[in-house]
Amino acid sequence: MRIGVFGGSFDPVHVGHLWIAEAATEVLDLDRLLWIPTATQPLKPGGPVATNEQRVEMLRLAIAGRPGHDVDQRELHRAGVSYTVDTIAELEREHVGAELFLIIGSDSLASMRRWHQPEELLSRVILAVVRRGGEGEIDFSVLDGLVGDERIERFRGCVIEMPLIEISSSEIRDRAGQGSSIRHRVPRSVEVYIQTNGVYRK
C-alpha cells in the first residue's frame, strides 16, 4: 500500500491543490491520498480564517467522486499543537507495512530543520517535494545530517514536477471578502459553498 499524506490549511482548497494531488497520485503511483487539514501549526501560529468545519466541508466538496482521495480530520481532533511526526506515527500503526509519502512544497523542505523531530519524521516517510514551474532544482542539502545519502536519493526520485500555478488561498479569501469572482480558482461546488455561507465575507 502506497499512501500519500497531503497536509495544509486548505483555507480554502483551490484548483492548485487539486492539480498537485492528481500529479502526486500519478507520479508516486499512490493507492490512497489523505487530505489532512491542519490544526494549530507551530510555524503558522496565526491559524486559518475559515472554521475547521468549513474547511472540511470545502475539502469534501472538492474531492467528491474522486476514488482513493479522503479527508482525514485527525489533526483537527487532536488537542493542542499538532505535529506531523505524530500524525505519521498514528498512520503507521493503522496501516502496517504501508509506504507513507509526505507531499510538501519546496518552502516546507527549506524549513525542515525547524520541524518537530525532523530526523524521526524523515526516517518514517518518503518525502515527495513539489517543484513548481519557474523554480530551480530542489535543494536537498538542507537534509544533510538529518538523514543518510541513500534516503535523500530516494527523495530526489519522488519530486513532483508542476507547472506554474498563480493561485493562492490568501488571494481567494481577499476576492471572496470583496465580493469579487473566484470562478475557476476553486471547484464550482466550493465556490457555491463559500458564497452561500459567506465564509470570507468581511
C-alpha positions as a LaTeX table, in Angstrom:
\begin{tabular}{lrrr}
\hline
Residue & $x$ (\AA) & $y$ (\AA) & $z$ (\AA) \\
\hline
Met1 & 0.00 & 0.00 & 0.00 \\
Arg2 & 1.32 & 3.42 & $-1.03$ \\
Ile3 & $-0.37$ & 6.26 & 0.84 \\
Gly4 & 0.12 & 9.96 & 0.14 \\
Val5 & $-0.17$ & 12.41 & 3.02 \\
Phe6 & $-1.12$ & 15.92 & 1.88 \\
Gly7 & $-1.46$ & 18.42 & 4.71 \\
Gly8 & $-2.33$ & 22.09 & 4.59 \\
Ser9 & $-4.64$ & 24.80 & 5.85 \\
Phe10 & $-6.83$ & 24.42 & 2.72 \\
Asp11 & $-8.37$ & 27.80 & 3.56 \\
Pro12 & $-9.88$ & 27.38 & 1.02 \\
Val13 & $-8.86$ & 24.37 & $-1.06$ \\
His14 & $-8.29$ & 25.53 & $-4.65$ \\
Val15 & $-7.56$ & 24.10 & $-8.09$ \\
Gly16 & $-3.79$ & 24.32 & $-7.48$ \\
His17 & $-4.16$ & 21.88 & $-4.58$ \\
Leu18 & $-6.21$ & 19.57 & $-6.79$ \\
Trp19 & $-3.56$ & 19.66 & $-9.53$ \\
Ile20 & $-0.87$ & 18.75 & $-7.02$ \\
Ala21 & $-2.96$ & 15.91 & $-5.60$ \\
Glu22 & $-3.61$ & 14.42 & $-9.03$ \\
Ala23 & 0.03 & 14.74 & $-10.08$ \\
Ala24 & 1.18 & 13.13 & $-6.83$ \\
Thr25 & $-1.27$ & 10.26 & $-7.26$ \\
Glu26 & 0.12 & 9.54 & $-10.73$ \\
Val27 & 3.84 & 10.20 & $-10.17$ \\
Leu28 & 4.00 & 8.26 & $-6.90$ \\
Asp29 & 1.56 & 5.55 & $-8.03$ \\
Leu30 & $-0.49$ & 6.04 & $-4.87$ \\
Asp31 & $-3.23$ & 3.69 & $-3.73$ \\
Arg32 & $-4.71$ & 6.37 & $-1.45$ \\
Leu33 & $-4.23$ & 10.05 & $-0.81$ \\
Leu34 & $-5.17$ & 11.55 & 2.55 \\
Trp35 & $-6.01$ & 15.25 & 2.62 \\
Ile36 & $-5.20$ & 16.37 & 6.18 \\
Pro37 & $-6.41$ & 19.85 & 7.14 \\
Thr38 & $-4.00$ & 21.20 & 9.74 \\
Ala39 & $-4.97$ & 22.49 & 13.14 \\
Thr40 & $-2.60$ & 24.75 & 15.09 \\
Gln41 & 0.68 & 24.79 & 13.17 \\
Pro42 & 3.83 & 25.65 & 15.12 \\
Leu43 & 5.28 & 27.56 & 12.15 \\
Lys44 & 1.99 & 29.35 & 11.36 \\
Pro45 & 0.53 & 30.34 & 14.74 \\
Gly46 & $-1.97$ & 32.77 & 13.20 \\
Gly47 & $-4.24$ & 29.92 & 12.20 \\
Pro48 & $-6.88$ & 29.61 & 9.47 \\
Val49 & $-9.67$ & 32.10 & 8.73 \\
Ala50 & $-12.48$ & 29.63 & 7.97 \\
Thr51 & $-13.66$ & 27.32 & 10.75 \\
Asn52 & $-12.49$ & 23.71 & 10.91 \\
Glu53 & $-15.96$ & 22.56 & 9.88 \\
Gln54 & $-15.99$ & 24.89 & 6.86 \\
Arg55 & $-12.54$ & 23.80 & 5.69 \\
Val56 & $-13.50$ & 20.12 & 5.99 \\
Glu57 & $-16.74$ & 20.64 & 4.09 \\
Met58 & $-14.96$ & 22.53 & 1.30 \\
Leu59 & $-12.44$ & 19.68 & 1.02 \\
Arg60 & $-15.22$ & 17.10 & 0.87 \\
Leu61 & $-16.95$ & 19.04 & $-1.88$ \\
Ala62 & $-13.70$ & 19.47 & $-3.82$ \\
Ile63 & $-12.80$ & 15.76 & $-3.90$ \\
Ala64 & $-16.33$ & 14.35 & $-4.11$ \\
Gly65 & $-16.43$ & 11.48 & $-6.58$ \\
Arg66 & $-12.62$ & 11.03 & $-6.61$ \\
Pro67 & $-11.93$ & 7.42 & $-5.58$ \\
Gly68 & $-8.93$ & 6.92 & $-3.31$ \\
His69 & $-8.88$ & 10.51 & $-2.04$ \\
Asp70 & $-10.15$ & 11.02 & 1.51 \\
Val71 & $-10.34$ & 13.81 & 4.08 \\
Asp72 & $-8.59$ & 12.84 & 7.33 \\
Gln73 & $-9.56$ & 15.02 & 10.31 \\
Arg74 & $-7.23$ & 13.60 & 12.95 \\
Glu75 & $-5.21$ & 16.78 & 13.38 \\
Leu76 & $-8.37$ & 18.82 & 13.94 \\
His77 & $-9.46$ & 16.42 & 16.68 \\
Arg78 & $-6.06$ & 16.39 & 18.40 \\
Ala79 & $-5.71$ & 18.72 & 21.38 \\
Gly80 & $-3.06$ & 21.44 & 21.31 \\
Val81 & $-0.34$ & 21.97 & 18.73 \\
Ser82 & $-0.30$ & 19.31 & 16.02 \\
Tyr83 & 2.96 & 17.81 & 14.81 \\
Thr84 & 3.36 & 15.93 & 11.53 \\
Val85 & 5.56 & 13.29 & 13.18 \\
Asp86 & 2.66 & 12.34 & 15.50 \\
Thr87 & 0.27 & 12.03 & 12.55 \\
Ile88 & 2.72 & 9.79 & 10.70 \\
Ala89 & 3.23 & 7.58 & 13.76 \\
Glu90 & $-0.55$ & 7.11 & 14.02 \\
Leu91 & $-0.84$ & 6.28 & 10.31 \\
Glu92 & 1.96 & 3.72 & 10.61 \\
Arg93 & 0.06 & 1.94 & 13.38 \\
Glu94 & $-3.14$ & 1.95 & 11.32 \\
His95 & $-1.53$ & 0.87 & 8.03 \\
Val96 & 1.18 & $-1.61$ & 8.98 \\
Gly97 & 3.70 & $-2.09$ & 6.18 \\
Ala98 & 2.41 & 0.80 & 4.07 \\
Glu99 & 4.78 & 3.29 & 2.45 \\
Leu100 & 3.89 & 6.82 & 3.50 \\
Phe101 & 4.69 & 9.66 & 1.10 \\
Leu102 & 4.67 & 13.12 & 2.67 \\
Ile103 & 3.79 & 15.69 & 0.00 \\
Ile104 & 5.31 & 19.12 & 0.71 \\
Gly105 & 6.36 & 22.26 & $-1.13$ \\
Ser106 & 9.96 & 23.37 & $-1.57$ \\
Asp107 & 9.34 & 26.11 & 1.02 \\
Ser108 & 8.45 & 23.46 & 3.60 \\
Leu109 & 11.57 & 21.49 & 2.68 \\
Ala110 & 13.70 & 24.59 & 3.29 \\
Ser111 & 12.27 & 24.89 & 6.82 \\
Met112 & 12.62 & 21.17 & 7.64 \\
Arg113 & 15.20 & 21.73 & 10.39 \\
Arg114 & 12.61 & 23.81 & 12.26 \\
Trp115 & 10.04 & 20.99 & 12.20 \\
His116 & 9.39 & 18.93 & 15.32 \\
Gln117 & 11.70 & 15.88 & 15.46 \\
Pro118 & 12.77 & 16.10 & 11.80 \\
Glu119 & 15.14 & 13.10 & 11.99 \\
Glu120 & 12.36 & 10.91 & 13.34 \\
Leu121 & 9.93 & 12.15 & 10.71 \\
Leu122 & 12.33 & 11.59 & 7.81 \\
Ser123 & 13.02 & 8.05 & 8.97 \\
Arg124 & 9.30 & 7.24 & 8.70 \\
Val125 & 8.25 & 8.88 & 5.42 \\
Ile126 & 9.31 & 9.26 & 1.83 \\
Leu127 & 9.43 & 12.98 & 1.06 \\
Ala128 & 7.70 & 13.97 & $-2.16$ \\
Val129 & 8.59 & 17.60 & $-2.85$ \\
Val130 & 6.53 & 19.67 & $-5.28$ \\
Arg131 & 8.65 & 21.62 & $-7.76$ \\
Arg132 & 6.56 & 24.40 & $-9.21$ \\
Gly133 & 7.16 & 25.86 & $-12.65$ \\
Gly134 & 9.87 & 28.50 & $-12.62$ \\
Glu135 & 11.58 & 27.11 & $-9.53$ \\
Gly136 & 15.17 & 25.93 & $-9.68$ \\
Glu137 & 16.31 & 22.44 & $-8.81$ \\
Ile138 & 15.11 & 21.24 & $-5.41$ \\
Asp139 & 17.88 & 21.79 & $-2.84$ \\
Phe140 & 18.02 & 18.68 & $-0.69$ \\
Ser141 & 21.24 & 19.79 & 1.03 \\
Val142 & 19.09 & 21.12 & 3.88 \\
Leu143 & 18.62 & 17.49 & 4.89 \\
Asp144 & 22.35 & 16.78 & 5.26 \\
Gly145 & 22.95 & 15.33 & 8.69 \\
Leu146 & 19.25 & 14.63 & 9.25 \\
Val147 & 19.10 & 11.55 & 7.03 \\
Gly148 & 21.53 & 9.37 & 5.07 \\
Asp149 & 22.56 & 9.93 & 1.45 \\
Glu150 & 20.71 & 6.84 & 0.23 \\
Arg151 & 17.42 & 8.11 & 1.63 \\
Ile152 & 17.98 & 11.57 & 0.17 \\
Glu153 & 18.42 & 9.93 & $-3.24$ \\
Arg154 & 15.08 & 8.21 & $-2.73$ \\
Phe155 & 13.53 & 11.62 & $-2.03$ \\
Arg156 & 15.12 & 13.01 & $-5.21$ \\
Gly157 & 13.32 & 10.33 & $-7.19$ \\
Cys158 & 9.95 & 11.45 & $-5.83$ \\
Val159 & 9.98 & 15.10 & $-6.93$ \\
Ile160 & 6.58 & 16.12 & $-8.32$ \\
Glu161 & 7.02 & 18.46 & $-11.30$ \\
Met162 & 4.23 & 21.02 & $-11.64$ \\
Pro163 & 3.52 & 23.95 & $-13.96$ \\
Leu164 & 3.47 & 27.45 & $-12.51$ \\
Ile165 & 0.06 & 27.97 & $-10.90$ \\
Glu166 & $-0.56$ & 31.58 & $-9.89$ \\
Ile167 & $-3.30$ & 30.88 & $-7.36$ \\
Ser168 & $-3.18$ & 31.28 & $-3.59$ \\
Ser169 & $-5.67$ & 30.75 & $-0.80$ \\
Ser170 & $-4.99$ & 34.25 & 0.56 \\
Glu171 & $-5.88$ & 35.81 & $-2.81$ \\
Ile172 & $-9.09$ & 33.78 & $-2.93$ \\
Arg173 & $-10.01$ & 34.88 & 0.62 \\
Asp174 & $-9.43$ & 38.51 & $-0.34$ \\
Arg175 & $-11.50$ & 38.25 & $-3.52$ \\
Ala176 & $-14.34$ & 36.43 & $-1.75$ \\
Gly177 & $-14.27$ & 39.03 & 1.04 \\
Gln178 & $-14.63$ & 41.82 & $-1.52$ \\
Gly179 & $-17.39$ & 40.04 & $-3.39$ \\
Ser180 & $-15.17$ & 39.51 & $-6.46$ \\
Ser181 & $-15.39$ & 36.39 & $-8.61$ \\
Ile182 & $-13.46$ & 33.28 & $-7.56$ \\
Arg183 & $-14.76$ & 31.27 & $-10.52$ \\
His184 & $-12.22$ & 28.76 & $-11.89$ \\
Arg185 & $-9.93$ & 29.33 & $-8.89$ \\
Val186 & $-11.83$ & 26.79 & $-6.80$ \\
Pro187 & $-14.14$ & 23.93 & $-7.80$ \\
Arg188 & $-17.67$ & 25.15 & $-8.57$ \\
Ser189 & $-19.08$ & 23.33 & $-5.54$ \\
Val190 & $-16.59$ & 25.09 & $-3.24$ \\
Glu191 & $-17.38$ & 28.45 & $-4.86$ \\
Val192 & $-21.09$ & 27.98 & $-4.17$ \\
Tyr193 & $-20.37$ & 26.92 & $-0.58$ \\
Ile194 & $-18.21$ & 30.00 & 0.08 \\
Gln195 & $-20.80$ & 32.34 & $-1.42$ \\
Thr196 & $-23.80$ & 30.71 & 0.24 \\
Asn197 & $-22.21$ & 30.64 & 3.69 \\
Gly198 & $-20.36$ & 33.94 & 3.45 \\
Val199 & $-17.20$ & 32.16 & 4.61 \\
Tyr200 & $-14.76$ & 35.01 & 3.92 \\
Arg201 & $-17.21$ & 37.90 & 3.82 \\
Lys202 & $-15.83$ & 41.00 & 5.52 \\
\hline
\end{tabular}
